[in-house]
mmCIF file of C-alpha atoms and ligand atoms in Angstrom:
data_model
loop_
_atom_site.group_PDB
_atom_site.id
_atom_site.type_symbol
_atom_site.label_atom_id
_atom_site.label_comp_id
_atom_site.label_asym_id
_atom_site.label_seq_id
_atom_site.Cartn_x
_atom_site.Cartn_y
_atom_site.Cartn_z
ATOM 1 C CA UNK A 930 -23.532 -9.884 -17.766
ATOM 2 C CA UNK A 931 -22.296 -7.056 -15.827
ATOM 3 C CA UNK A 932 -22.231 -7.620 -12.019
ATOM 4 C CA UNK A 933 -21.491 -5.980 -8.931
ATOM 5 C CA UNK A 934 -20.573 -7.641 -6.199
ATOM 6 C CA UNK A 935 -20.684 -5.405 -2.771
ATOM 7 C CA UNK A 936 -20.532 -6.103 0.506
ATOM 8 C CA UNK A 937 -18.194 -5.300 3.805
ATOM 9 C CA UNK A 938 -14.602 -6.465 3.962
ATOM 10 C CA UNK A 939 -14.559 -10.016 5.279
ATOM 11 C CA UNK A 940 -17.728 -10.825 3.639
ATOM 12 C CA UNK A 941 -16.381 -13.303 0.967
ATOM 13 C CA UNK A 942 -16.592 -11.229 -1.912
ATOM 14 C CA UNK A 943 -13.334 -12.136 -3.460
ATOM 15 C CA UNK A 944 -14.443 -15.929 -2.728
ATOM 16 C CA UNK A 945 -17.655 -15.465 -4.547
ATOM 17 C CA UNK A 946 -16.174 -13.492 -6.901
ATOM 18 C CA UNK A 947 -13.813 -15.877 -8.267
ATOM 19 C CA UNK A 948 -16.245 -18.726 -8.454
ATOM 20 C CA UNK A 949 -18.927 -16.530 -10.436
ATOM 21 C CA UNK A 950 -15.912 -15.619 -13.485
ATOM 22 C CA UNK A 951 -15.454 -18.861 -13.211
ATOM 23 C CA UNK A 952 -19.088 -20.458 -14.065
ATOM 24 C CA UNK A 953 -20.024 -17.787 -16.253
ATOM 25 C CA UNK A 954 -16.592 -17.083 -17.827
ATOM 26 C CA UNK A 955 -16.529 -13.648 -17.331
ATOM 27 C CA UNK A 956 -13.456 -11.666 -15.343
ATOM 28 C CA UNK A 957 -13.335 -10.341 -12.082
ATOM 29 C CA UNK A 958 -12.218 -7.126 -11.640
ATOM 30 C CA UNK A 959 -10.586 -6.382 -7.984
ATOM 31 C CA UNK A 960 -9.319 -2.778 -7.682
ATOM 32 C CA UNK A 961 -7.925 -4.236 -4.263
ATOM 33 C CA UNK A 962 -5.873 -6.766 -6.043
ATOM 34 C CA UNK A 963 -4.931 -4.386 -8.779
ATOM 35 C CA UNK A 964 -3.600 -2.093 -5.873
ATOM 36 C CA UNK A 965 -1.957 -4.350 -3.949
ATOM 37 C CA UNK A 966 -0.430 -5.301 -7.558
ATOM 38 C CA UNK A 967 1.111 -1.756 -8.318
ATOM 39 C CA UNK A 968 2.181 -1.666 -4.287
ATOM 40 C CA UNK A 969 4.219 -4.664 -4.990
ATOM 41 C CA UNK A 970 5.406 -3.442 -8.107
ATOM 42 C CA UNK A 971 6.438 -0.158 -6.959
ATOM 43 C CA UNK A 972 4.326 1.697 -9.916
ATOM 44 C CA UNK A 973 3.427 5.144 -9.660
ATOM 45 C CA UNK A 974 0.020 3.905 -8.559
ATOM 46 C CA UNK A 975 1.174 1.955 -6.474
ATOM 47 C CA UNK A 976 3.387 4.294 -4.482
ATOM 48 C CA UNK A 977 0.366 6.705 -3.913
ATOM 49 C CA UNK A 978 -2.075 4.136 -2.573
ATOM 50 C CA UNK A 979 0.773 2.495 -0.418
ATOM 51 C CA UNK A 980 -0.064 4.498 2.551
ATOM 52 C CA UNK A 981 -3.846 4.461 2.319
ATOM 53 C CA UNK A 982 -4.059 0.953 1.998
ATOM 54 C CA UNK A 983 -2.086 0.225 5.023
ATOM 55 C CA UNK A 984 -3.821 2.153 7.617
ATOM 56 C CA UNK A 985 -7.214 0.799 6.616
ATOM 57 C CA UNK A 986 -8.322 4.080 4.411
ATOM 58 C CA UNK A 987 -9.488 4.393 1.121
ATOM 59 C CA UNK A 988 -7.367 5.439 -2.364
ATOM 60 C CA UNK A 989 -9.080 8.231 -3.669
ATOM 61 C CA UNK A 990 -11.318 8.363 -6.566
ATOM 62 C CA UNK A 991 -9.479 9.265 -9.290
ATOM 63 C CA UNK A 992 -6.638 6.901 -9.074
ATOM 64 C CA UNK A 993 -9.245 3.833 -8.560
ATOM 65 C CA UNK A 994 -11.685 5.356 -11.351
ATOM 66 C CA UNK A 995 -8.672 5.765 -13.373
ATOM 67 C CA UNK A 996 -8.074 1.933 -12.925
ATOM 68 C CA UNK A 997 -11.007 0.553 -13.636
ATOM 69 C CA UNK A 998 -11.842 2.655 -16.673
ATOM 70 C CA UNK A 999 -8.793 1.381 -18.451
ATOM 71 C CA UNK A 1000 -9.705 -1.780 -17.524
ATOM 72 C CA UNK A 1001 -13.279 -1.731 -18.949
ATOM 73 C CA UNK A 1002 -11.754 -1.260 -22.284
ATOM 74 C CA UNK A 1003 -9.620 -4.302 -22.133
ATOM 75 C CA UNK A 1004 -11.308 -7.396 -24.420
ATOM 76 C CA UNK A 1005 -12.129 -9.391 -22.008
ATOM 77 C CA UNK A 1006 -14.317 -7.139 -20.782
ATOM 78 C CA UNK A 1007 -16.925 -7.380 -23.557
ATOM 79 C CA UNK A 1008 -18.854 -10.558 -22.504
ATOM 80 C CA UNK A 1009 -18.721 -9.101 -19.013
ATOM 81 C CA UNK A 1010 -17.290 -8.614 -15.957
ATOM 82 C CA UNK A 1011 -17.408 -8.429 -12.064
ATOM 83 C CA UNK A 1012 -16.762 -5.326 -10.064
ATOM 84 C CA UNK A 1013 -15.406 -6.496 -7.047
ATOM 85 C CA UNK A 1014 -14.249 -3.822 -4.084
ATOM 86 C CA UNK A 1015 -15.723 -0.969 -6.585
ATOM 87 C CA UNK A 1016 -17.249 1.026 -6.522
ATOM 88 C CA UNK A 1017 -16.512 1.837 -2.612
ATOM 89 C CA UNK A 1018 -18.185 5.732 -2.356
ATOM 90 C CA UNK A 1019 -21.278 7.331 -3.848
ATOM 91 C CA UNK A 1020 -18.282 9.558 -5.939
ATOM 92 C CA UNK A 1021 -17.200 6.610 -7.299
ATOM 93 C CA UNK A 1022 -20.263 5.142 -8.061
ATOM 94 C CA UNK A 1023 -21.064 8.237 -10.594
ATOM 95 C CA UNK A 1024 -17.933 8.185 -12.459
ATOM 96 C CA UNK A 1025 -19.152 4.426 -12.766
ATOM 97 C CA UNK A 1026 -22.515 5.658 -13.848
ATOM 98 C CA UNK A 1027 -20.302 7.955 -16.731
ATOM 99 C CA UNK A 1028 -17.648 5.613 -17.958
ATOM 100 C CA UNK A 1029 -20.337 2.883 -18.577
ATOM 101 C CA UNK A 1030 -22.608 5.618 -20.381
ATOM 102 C CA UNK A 1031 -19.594 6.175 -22.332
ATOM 103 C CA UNK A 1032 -19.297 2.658 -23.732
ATOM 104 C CA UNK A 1033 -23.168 2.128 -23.975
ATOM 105 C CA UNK A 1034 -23.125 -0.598 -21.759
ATOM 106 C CA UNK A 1035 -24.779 -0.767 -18.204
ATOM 107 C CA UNK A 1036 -24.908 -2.698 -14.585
ATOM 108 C CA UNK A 1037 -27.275 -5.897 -14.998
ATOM 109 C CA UNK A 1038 -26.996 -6.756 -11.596
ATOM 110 C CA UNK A 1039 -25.666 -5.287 -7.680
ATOM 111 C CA UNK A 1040 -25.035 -8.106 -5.380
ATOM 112 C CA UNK A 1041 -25.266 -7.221 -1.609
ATOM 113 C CA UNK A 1042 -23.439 -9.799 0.691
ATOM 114 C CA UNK A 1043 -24.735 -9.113 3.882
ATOM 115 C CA UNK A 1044 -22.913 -10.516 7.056
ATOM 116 C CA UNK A 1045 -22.663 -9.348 10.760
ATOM 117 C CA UNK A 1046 -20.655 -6.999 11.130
ATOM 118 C CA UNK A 1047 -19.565 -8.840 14.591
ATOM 119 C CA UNK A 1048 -18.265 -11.810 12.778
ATOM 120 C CA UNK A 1049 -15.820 -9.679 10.357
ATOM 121 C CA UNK A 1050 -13.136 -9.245 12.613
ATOM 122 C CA UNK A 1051 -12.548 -12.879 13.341
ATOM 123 C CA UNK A 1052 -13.334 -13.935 9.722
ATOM 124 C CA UNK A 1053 -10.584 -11.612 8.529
ATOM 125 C CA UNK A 1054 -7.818 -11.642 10.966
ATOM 126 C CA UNK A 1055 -7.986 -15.011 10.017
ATOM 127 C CA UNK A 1056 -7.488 -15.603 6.648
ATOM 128 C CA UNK A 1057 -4.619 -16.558 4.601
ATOM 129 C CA UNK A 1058 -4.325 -17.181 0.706
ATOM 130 C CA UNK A 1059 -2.382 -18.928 -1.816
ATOM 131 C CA UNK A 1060 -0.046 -16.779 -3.272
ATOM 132 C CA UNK A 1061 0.610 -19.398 -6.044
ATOM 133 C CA UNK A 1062 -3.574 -19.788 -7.292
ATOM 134 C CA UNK A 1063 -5.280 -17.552 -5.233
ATOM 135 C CA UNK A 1064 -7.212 -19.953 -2.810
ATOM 136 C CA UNK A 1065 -8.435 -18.851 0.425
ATOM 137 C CA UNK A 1066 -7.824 -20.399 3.643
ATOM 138 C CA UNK A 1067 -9.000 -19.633 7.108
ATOM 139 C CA UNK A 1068 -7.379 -20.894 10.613
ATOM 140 C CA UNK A 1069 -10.762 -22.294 12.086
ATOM 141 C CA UNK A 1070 -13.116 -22.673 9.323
ATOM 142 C CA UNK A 1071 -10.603 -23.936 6.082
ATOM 143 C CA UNK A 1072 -7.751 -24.792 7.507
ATOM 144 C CA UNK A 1073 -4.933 -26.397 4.747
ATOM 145 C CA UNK A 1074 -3.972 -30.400 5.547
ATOM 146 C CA UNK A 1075 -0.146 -28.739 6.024
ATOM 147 C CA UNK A 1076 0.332 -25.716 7.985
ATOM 148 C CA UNK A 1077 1.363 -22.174 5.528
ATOM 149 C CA UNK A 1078 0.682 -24.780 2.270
ATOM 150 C CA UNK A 1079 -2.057 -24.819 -0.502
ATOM 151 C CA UNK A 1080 -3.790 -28.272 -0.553
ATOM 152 C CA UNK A 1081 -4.792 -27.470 -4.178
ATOM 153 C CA UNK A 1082 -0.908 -26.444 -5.850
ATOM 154 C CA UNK A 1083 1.257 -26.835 -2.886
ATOM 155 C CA UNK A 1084 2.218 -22.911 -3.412
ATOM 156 C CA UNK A 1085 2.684 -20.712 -0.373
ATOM 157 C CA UNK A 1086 0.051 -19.073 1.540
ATOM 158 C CA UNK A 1087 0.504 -16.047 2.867
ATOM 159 C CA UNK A 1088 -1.698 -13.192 4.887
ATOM 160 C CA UNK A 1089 -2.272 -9.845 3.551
ATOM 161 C CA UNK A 1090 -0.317 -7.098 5.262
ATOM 162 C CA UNK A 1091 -3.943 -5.042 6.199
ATOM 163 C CA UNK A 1092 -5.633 -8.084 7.988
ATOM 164 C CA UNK A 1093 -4.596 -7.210 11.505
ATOM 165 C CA UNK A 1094 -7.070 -6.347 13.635
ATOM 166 C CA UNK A 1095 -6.614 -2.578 14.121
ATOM 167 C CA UNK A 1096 -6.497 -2.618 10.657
ATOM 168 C CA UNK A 1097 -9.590 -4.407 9.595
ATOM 169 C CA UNK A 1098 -11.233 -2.214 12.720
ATOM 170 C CA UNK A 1099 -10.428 0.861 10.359
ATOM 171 C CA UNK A 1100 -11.205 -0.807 7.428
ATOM 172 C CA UNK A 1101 -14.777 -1.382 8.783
ATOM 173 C CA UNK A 1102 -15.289 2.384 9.753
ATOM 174 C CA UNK A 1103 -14.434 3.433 6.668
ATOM 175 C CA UNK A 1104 -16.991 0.874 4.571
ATOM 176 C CA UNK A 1105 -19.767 2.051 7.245
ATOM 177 C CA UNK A 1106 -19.012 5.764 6.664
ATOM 178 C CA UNK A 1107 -18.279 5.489 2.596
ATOM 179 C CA UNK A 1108 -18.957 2.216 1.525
ATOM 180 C CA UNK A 1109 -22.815 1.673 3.067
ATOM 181 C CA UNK A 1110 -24.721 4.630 1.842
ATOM 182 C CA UNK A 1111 -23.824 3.215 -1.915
ATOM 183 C CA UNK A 1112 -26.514 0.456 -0.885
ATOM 184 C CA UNK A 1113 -29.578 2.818 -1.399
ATOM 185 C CA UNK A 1114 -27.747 4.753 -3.878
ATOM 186 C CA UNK A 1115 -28.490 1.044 -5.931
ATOM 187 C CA UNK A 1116 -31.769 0.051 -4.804
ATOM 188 C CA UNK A 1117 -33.273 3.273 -6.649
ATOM 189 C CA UNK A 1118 -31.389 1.655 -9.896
ATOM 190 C CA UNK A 1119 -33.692 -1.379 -9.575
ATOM 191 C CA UNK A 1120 -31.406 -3.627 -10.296
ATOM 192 C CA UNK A 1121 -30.269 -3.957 -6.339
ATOM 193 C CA UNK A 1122 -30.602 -7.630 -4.339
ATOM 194 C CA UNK A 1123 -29.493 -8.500 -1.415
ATOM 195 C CA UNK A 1124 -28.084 -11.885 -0.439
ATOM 196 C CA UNK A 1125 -27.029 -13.656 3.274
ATOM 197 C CA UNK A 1126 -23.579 -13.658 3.766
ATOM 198 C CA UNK A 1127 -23.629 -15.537 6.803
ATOM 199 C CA UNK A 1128 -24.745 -18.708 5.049
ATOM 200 C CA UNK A 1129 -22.085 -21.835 4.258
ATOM 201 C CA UNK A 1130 -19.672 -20.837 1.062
ATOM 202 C CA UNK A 1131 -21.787 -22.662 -1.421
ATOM 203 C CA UNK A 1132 -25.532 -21.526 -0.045
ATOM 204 C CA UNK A 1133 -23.986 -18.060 -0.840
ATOM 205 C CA UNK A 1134 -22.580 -19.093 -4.322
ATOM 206 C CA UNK A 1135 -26.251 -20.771 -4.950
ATOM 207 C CA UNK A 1136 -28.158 -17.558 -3.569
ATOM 208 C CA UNK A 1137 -25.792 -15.272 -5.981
ATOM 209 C CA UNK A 1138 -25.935 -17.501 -9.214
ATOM 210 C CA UNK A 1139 -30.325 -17.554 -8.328
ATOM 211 C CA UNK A 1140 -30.618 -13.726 -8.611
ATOM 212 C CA UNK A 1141 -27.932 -13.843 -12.081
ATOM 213 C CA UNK A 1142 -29.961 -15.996 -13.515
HETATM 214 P P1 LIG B 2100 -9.854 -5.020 -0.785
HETATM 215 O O1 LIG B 2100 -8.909 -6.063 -1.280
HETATM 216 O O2 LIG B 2100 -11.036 -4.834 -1.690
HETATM 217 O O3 LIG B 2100 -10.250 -5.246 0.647
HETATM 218 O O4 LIG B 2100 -9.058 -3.622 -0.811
HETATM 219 C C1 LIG B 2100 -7.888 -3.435 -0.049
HETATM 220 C C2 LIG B 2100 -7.592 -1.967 0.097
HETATM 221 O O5 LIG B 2100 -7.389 -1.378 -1.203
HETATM 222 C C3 LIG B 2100 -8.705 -1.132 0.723
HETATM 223 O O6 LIG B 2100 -8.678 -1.159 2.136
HETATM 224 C C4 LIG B 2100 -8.388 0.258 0.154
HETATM 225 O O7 LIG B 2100 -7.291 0.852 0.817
HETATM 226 C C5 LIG B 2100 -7.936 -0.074 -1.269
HETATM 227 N N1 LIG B 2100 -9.077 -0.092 -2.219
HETATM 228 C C6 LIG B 2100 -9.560 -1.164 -2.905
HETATM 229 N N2 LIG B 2100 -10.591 -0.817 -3.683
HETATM 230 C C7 LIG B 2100 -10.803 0.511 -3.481
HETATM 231 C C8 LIG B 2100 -11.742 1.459 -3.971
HETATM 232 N N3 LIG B 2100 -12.707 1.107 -4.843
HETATM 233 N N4 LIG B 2100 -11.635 2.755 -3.538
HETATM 234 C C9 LIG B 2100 -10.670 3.123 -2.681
HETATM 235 N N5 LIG B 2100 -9.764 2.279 -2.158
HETATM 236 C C10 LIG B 2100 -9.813 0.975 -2.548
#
């Protein structure tokens, strides 16, 4: 099964993400984790998209479509995978479109989390995760038993350096500007559905695993 999973920042698609690799043991493939991976690595990659990433804008095409296409080849990639964060512009989209032509293989599904966009700003400014596993907190709605601690490994949470409001304010131009118009650009694939957002964590996981199948 090969999924897309779309949707605003702040929307939970990281969340979502995570849980759908794990039920249907396929990976998830975040080019925003991969980035902030080469940032904190100091890569070539990673010194390019520094910049970009911290204001809020968008790495260009070819360094993201570059990432992702070597990833696609990668084993673990046969039985699936979940595109999560890309593709983020109708440019990006097409190079999608090519690669996959290129390895015969195609999108089975485009997941659309849709939230308000009013409730983004507080969701993200908010959020912290476990640097240790990778589970998400938030300071009103999943806050950890011990302040700045994981309940699940007792590792570290931290907040990513782009969740500060004038940040995420950016952030949200940019997806309505770039990110949006790749929502019709899917529904003429067929494959398009749209899901609510806004609903408790596992309504949304429920609604998502419904339209997978
Ligand atoms: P995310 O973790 O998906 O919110 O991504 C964090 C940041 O990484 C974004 O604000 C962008 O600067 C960059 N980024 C992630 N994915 C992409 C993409 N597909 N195209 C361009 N920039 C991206």
């Amino acid at each position: 099964m090969n999924l897309i999973l779309m949707g605003p920042p702040g929307a939970g698609k990281g969340t979502q993400a995570r849980r759908i690799a794990e039920r249907y043991a396929i990976p998830q493939l975040s080019t925003g984790d991969m980035l902030r991976a080469a940032v904190k690595a100091g890569s070539p990659v990673g010194l390019q998209a520094k910049a970009a990433m911290e204001s809020g804008a968008l790495v260009t095409d070819d360094i993201v479509v570059g990432i992702i296409a070597d990833r696609l080849k990668e084993a673990d990639c046969a039985k699936g995978f979940i595109l999560d964060g890309f593709p983020r512009t109708v440019p990006q989209a097409a190079a999608l479109d090519k690669v996959l032509a290129g390895m015969s293989i195609a999108i089975d599904h485009v997941v659309d989390m849709e939230v308000d966009s009013e409730a983004l700003v507080a969701r993200i400014t908010g959020r912290s995760t476990c640097s240790k596993c990778g589970e998400g907190y938030h300071a009103v709605s999943k806050k950890p038993s011990v302040a700045g601690v994981c309940d699940k490994c007792g590792g570290e949470l931290t907040q990513r350096a782009d969740d500060n409001e004038a940040t995420v304010r950016n952030r949200l131009k940019v997806y309505n500007e770039q990110t949006a118009p790749l929502i019709d650009y899917y529904k003429k694939s067929g494959n398009f559905k749209a899901v609510d957002g806004m609903a408790e964590m596992n309504q949304v996981f429920d609604s998502i695993c419904a339209v997978l199948g």
